[in-house]
PDB file of C-alpha atoms in Angstrom:
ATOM      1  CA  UNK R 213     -30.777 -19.733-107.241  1.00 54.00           C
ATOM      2  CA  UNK R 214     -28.404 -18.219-104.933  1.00 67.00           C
ATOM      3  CA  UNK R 215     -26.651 -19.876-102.027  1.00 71.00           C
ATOM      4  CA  UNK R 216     -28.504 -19.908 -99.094  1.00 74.00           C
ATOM      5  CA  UNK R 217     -26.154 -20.313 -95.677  1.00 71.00           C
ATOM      6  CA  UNK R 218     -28.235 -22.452 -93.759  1.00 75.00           C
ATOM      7  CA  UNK R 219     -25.425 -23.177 -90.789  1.00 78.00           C
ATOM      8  CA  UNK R 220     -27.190 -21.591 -87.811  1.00 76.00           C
ATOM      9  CA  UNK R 221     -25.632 -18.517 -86.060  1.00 77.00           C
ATOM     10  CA  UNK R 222     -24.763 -18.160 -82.387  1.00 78.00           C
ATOM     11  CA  UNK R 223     -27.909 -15.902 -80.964  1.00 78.00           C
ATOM     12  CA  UNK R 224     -26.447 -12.700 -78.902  1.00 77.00           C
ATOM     13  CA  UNK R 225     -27.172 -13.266 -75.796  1.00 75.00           C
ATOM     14  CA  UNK R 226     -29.506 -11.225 -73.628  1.00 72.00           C
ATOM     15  CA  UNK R 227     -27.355  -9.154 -70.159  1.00 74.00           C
ATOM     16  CA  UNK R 228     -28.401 -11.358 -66.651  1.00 73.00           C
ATOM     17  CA  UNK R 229     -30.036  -8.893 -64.320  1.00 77.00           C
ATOM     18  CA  UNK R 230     -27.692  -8.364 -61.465  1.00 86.00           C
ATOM     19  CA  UNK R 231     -28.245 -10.772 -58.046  1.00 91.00           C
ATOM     20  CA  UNK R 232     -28.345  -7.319 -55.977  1.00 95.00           C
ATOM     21  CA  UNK R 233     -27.597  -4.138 -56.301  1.00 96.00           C
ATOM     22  CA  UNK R 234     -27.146  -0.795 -54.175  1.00 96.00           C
ATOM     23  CA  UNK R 235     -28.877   1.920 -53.587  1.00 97.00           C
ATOM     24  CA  UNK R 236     -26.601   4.913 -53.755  1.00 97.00           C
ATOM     25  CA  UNK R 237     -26.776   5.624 -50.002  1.00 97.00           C
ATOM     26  CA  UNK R 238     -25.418   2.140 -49.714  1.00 97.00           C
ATOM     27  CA  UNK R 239     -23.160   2.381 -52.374  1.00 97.00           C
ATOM     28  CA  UNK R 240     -21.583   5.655 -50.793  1.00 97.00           C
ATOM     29  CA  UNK R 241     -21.621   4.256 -47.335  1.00 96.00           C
ATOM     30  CA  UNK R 242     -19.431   0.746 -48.616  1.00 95.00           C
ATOM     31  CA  UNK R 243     -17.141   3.431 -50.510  1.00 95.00           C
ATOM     32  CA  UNK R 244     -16.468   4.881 -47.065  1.00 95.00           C
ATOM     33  CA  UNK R 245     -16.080   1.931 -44.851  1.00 93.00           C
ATOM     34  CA  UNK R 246     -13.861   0.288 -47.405  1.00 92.00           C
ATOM     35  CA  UNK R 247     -11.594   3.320 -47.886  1.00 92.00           C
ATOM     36  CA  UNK R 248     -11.120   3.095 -44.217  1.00 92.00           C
ATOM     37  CA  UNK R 249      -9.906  -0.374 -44.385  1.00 90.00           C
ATOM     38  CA  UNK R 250      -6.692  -1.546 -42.298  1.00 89.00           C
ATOM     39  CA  UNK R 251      -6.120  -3.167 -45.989  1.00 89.00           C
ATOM     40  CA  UNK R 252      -7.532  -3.572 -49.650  1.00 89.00           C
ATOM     41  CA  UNK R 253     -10.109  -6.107 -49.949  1.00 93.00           C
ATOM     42  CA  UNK R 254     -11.804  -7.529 -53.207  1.00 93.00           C
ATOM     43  CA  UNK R 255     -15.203  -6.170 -52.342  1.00 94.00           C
ATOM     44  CA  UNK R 256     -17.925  -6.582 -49.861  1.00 94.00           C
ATOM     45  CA  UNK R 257     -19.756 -10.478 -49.685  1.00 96.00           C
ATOM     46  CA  UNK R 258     -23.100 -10.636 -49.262  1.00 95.00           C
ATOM     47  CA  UNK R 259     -24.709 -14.416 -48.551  1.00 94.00           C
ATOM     48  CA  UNK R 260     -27.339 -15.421 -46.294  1.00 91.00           C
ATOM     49  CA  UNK R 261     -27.021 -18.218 -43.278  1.00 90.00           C
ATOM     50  CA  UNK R 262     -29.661 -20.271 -41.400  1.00 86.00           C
ATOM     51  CA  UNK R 263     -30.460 -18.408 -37.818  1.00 79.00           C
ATOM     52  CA  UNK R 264     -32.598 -16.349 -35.978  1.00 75.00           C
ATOM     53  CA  UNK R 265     -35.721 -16.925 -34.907  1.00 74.00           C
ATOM     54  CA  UNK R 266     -37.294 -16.801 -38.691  1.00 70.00           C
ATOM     55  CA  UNK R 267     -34.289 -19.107 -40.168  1.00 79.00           C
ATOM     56  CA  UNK R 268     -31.991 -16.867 -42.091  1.00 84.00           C
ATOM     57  CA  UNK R 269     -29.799 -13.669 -41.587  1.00 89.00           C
ATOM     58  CA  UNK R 270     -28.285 -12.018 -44.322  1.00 90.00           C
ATOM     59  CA  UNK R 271     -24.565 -12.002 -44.029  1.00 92.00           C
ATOM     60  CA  UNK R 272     -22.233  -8.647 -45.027  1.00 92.00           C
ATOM     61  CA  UNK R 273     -18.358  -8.991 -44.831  1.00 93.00           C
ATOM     62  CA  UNK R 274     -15.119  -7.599 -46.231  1.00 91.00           C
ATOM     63  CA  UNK R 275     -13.875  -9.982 -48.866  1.00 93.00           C
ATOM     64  CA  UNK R 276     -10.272 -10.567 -49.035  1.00 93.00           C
ATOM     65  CA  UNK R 277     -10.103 -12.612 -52.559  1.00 93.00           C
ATOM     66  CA  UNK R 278     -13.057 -13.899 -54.516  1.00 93.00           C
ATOM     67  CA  UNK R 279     -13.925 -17.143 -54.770  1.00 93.00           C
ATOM     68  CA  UNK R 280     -14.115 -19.048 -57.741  1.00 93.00           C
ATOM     69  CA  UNK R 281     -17.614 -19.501 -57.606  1.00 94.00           C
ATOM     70  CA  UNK R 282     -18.922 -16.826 -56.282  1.00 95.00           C
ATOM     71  CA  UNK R 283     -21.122 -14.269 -58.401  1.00 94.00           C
ATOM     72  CA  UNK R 284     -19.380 -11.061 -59.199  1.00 94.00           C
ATOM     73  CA  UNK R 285     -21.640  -7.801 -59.333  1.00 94.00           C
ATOM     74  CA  UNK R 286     -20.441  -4.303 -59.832  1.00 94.00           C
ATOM     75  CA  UNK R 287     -22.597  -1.453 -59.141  1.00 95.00           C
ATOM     76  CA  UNK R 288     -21.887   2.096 -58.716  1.00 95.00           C
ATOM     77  CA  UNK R 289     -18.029   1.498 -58.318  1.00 94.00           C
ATOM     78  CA  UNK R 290     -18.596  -1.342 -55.815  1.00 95.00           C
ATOM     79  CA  UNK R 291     -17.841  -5.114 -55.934  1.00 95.00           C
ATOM     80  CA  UNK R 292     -20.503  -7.376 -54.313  1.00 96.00           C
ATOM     81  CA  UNK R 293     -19.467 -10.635 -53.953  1.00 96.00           C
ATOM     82  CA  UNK R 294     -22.428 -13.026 -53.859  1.00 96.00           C
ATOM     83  CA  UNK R 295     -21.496 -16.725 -51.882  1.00 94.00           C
ATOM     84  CA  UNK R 296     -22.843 -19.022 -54.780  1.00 94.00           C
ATOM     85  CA  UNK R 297     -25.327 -20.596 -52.160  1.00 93.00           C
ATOM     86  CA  UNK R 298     -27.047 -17.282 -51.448  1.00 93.00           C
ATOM     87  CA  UNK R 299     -27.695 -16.039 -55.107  1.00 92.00           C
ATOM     88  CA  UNK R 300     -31.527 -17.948 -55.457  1.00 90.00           C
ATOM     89  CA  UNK R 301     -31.983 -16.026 -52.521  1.00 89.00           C
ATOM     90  CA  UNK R 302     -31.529 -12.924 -53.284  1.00 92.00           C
ATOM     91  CA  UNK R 303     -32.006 -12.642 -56.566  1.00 91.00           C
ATOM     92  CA  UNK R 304     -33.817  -9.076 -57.083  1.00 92.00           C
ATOM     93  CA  UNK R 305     -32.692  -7.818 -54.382  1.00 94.00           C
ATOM     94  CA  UNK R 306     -31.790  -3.991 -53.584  1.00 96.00           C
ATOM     95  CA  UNK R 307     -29.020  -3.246 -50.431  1.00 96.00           C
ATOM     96  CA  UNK R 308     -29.929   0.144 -49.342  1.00 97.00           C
ATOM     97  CA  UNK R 309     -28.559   1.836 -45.994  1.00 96.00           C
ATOM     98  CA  UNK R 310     -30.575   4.000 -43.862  1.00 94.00           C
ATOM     99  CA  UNK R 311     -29.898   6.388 -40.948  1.00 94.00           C
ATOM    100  CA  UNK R 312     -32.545   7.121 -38.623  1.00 92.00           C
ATOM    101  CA  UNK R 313     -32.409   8.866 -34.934  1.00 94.00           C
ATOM    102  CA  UNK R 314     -31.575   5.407 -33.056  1.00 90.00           C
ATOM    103  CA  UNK R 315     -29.615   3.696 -35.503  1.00 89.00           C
ATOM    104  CA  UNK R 316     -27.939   4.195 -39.056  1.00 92.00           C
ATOM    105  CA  UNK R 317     -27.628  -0.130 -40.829  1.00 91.00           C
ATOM    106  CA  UNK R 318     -27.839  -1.784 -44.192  1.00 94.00           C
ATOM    107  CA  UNK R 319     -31.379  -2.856 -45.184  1.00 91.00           C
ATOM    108  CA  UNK R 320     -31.913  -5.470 -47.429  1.00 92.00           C
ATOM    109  CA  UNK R 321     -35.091  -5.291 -49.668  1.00 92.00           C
ATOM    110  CA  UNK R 322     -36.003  -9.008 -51.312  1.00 89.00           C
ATOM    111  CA  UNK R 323     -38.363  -9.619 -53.316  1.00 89.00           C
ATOM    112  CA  UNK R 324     -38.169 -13.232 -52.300  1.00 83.00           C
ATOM    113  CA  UNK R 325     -38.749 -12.728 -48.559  1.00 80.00           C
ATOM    114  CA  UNK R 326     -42.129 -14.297 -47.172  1.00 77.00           C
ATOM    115  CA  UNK R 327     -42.041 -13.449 -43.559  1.00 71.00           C
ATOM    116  CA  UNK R 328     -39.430 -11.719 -40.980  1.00 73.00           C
ATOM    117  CA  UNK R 329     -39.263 -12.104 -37.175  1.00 69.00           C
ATOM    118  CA  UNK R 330     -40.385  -8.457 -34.909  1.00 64.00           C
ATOM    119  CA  UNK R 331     -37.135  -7.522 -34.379  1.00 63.00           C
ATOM    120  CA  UNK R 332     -35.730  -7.385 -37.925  1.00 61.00           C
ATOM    121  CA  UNK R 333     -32.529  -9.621 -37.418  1.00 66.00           C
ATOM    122  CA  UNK R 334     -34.055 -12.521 -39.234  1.00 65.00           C
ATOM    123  CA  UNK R 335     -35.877 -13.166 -42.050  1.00 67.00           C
ATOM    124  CA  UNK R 336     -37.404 -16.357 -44.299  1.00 71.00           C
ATOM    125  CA  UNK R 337     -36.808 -16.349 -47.918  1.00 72.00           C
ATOM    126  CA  UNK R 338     -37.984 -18.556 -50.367  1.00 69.00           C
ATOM    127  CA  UNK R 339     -35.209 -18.910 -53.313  1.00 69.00           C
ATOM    128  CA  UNK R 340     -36.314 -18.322 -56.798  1.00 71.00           C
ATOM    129  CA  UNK R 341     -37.988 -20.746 -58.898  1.00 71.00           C
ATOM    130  CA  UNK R 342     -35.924 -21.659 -61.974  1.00 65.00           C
ATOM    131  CA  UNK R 343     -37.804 -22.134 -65.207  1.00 60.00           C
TER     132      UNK R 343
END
């Protein structure tokens, strides 16, 4: 009978889906503004804070360093930086930017958002359910 190697193997593990991503018109548009810069930053954070008058605004800055805990996506030669206290949030969720006649602004399109206030500043998300 031959040998059988019974010690169990480490299973490859499956790629996480990315917290957000861009849309190319966003990805082009934080290209731009960043290559304007006064100076390099690490990418563009993304998190979300309580306000407005539907309880939470989504927050876009320039990052200077990352943060040790924060979640590091890279899509279409852009680093998001997600604050670790915004990623149930917005898991699923596409940045796009849009330009209309009045007014040219990144959109944010989550799946997790349940209701937003008539003016579009504020929004109420309920984070995702871990399994």
């Amino acid at each position: 009978m031959e040998n059988l190697d019974l010690t169990p193997q480490p299973r490859a593990r499956r790629p996480r889906p990315k917290v957000v991503t861009l849309s190319d018109a966003a990805a082009e548009r934080v290209r731009e503004i960043m290559s304007r810069a006064e100076r390099p930053y690490a990418g563009l954070r993304v998190g979300v804070k309580n306000g407005g008058c539907a309880g939470q605004e989504y927050v876009l800055e320039y990052a200077e360093t990352a943060n040790p805990l924060d979640e590091v996506v890279e899509d279409k030669g852009v680093t998001i930086l997600v604050d670790p206290k915004a990623v149930l949030f917005l898991i699923g969720t596409e940045i796009d930017y849009e330009v209309t006649r009045l007014s040219a602004k990144f959109v944010f399109r989550n799946p997790n958002e349940t209701d937003a206030c008539g003016c579009g500043e504020s929004v109420t998300i309920t984070p995702v359910k871990l399994d």
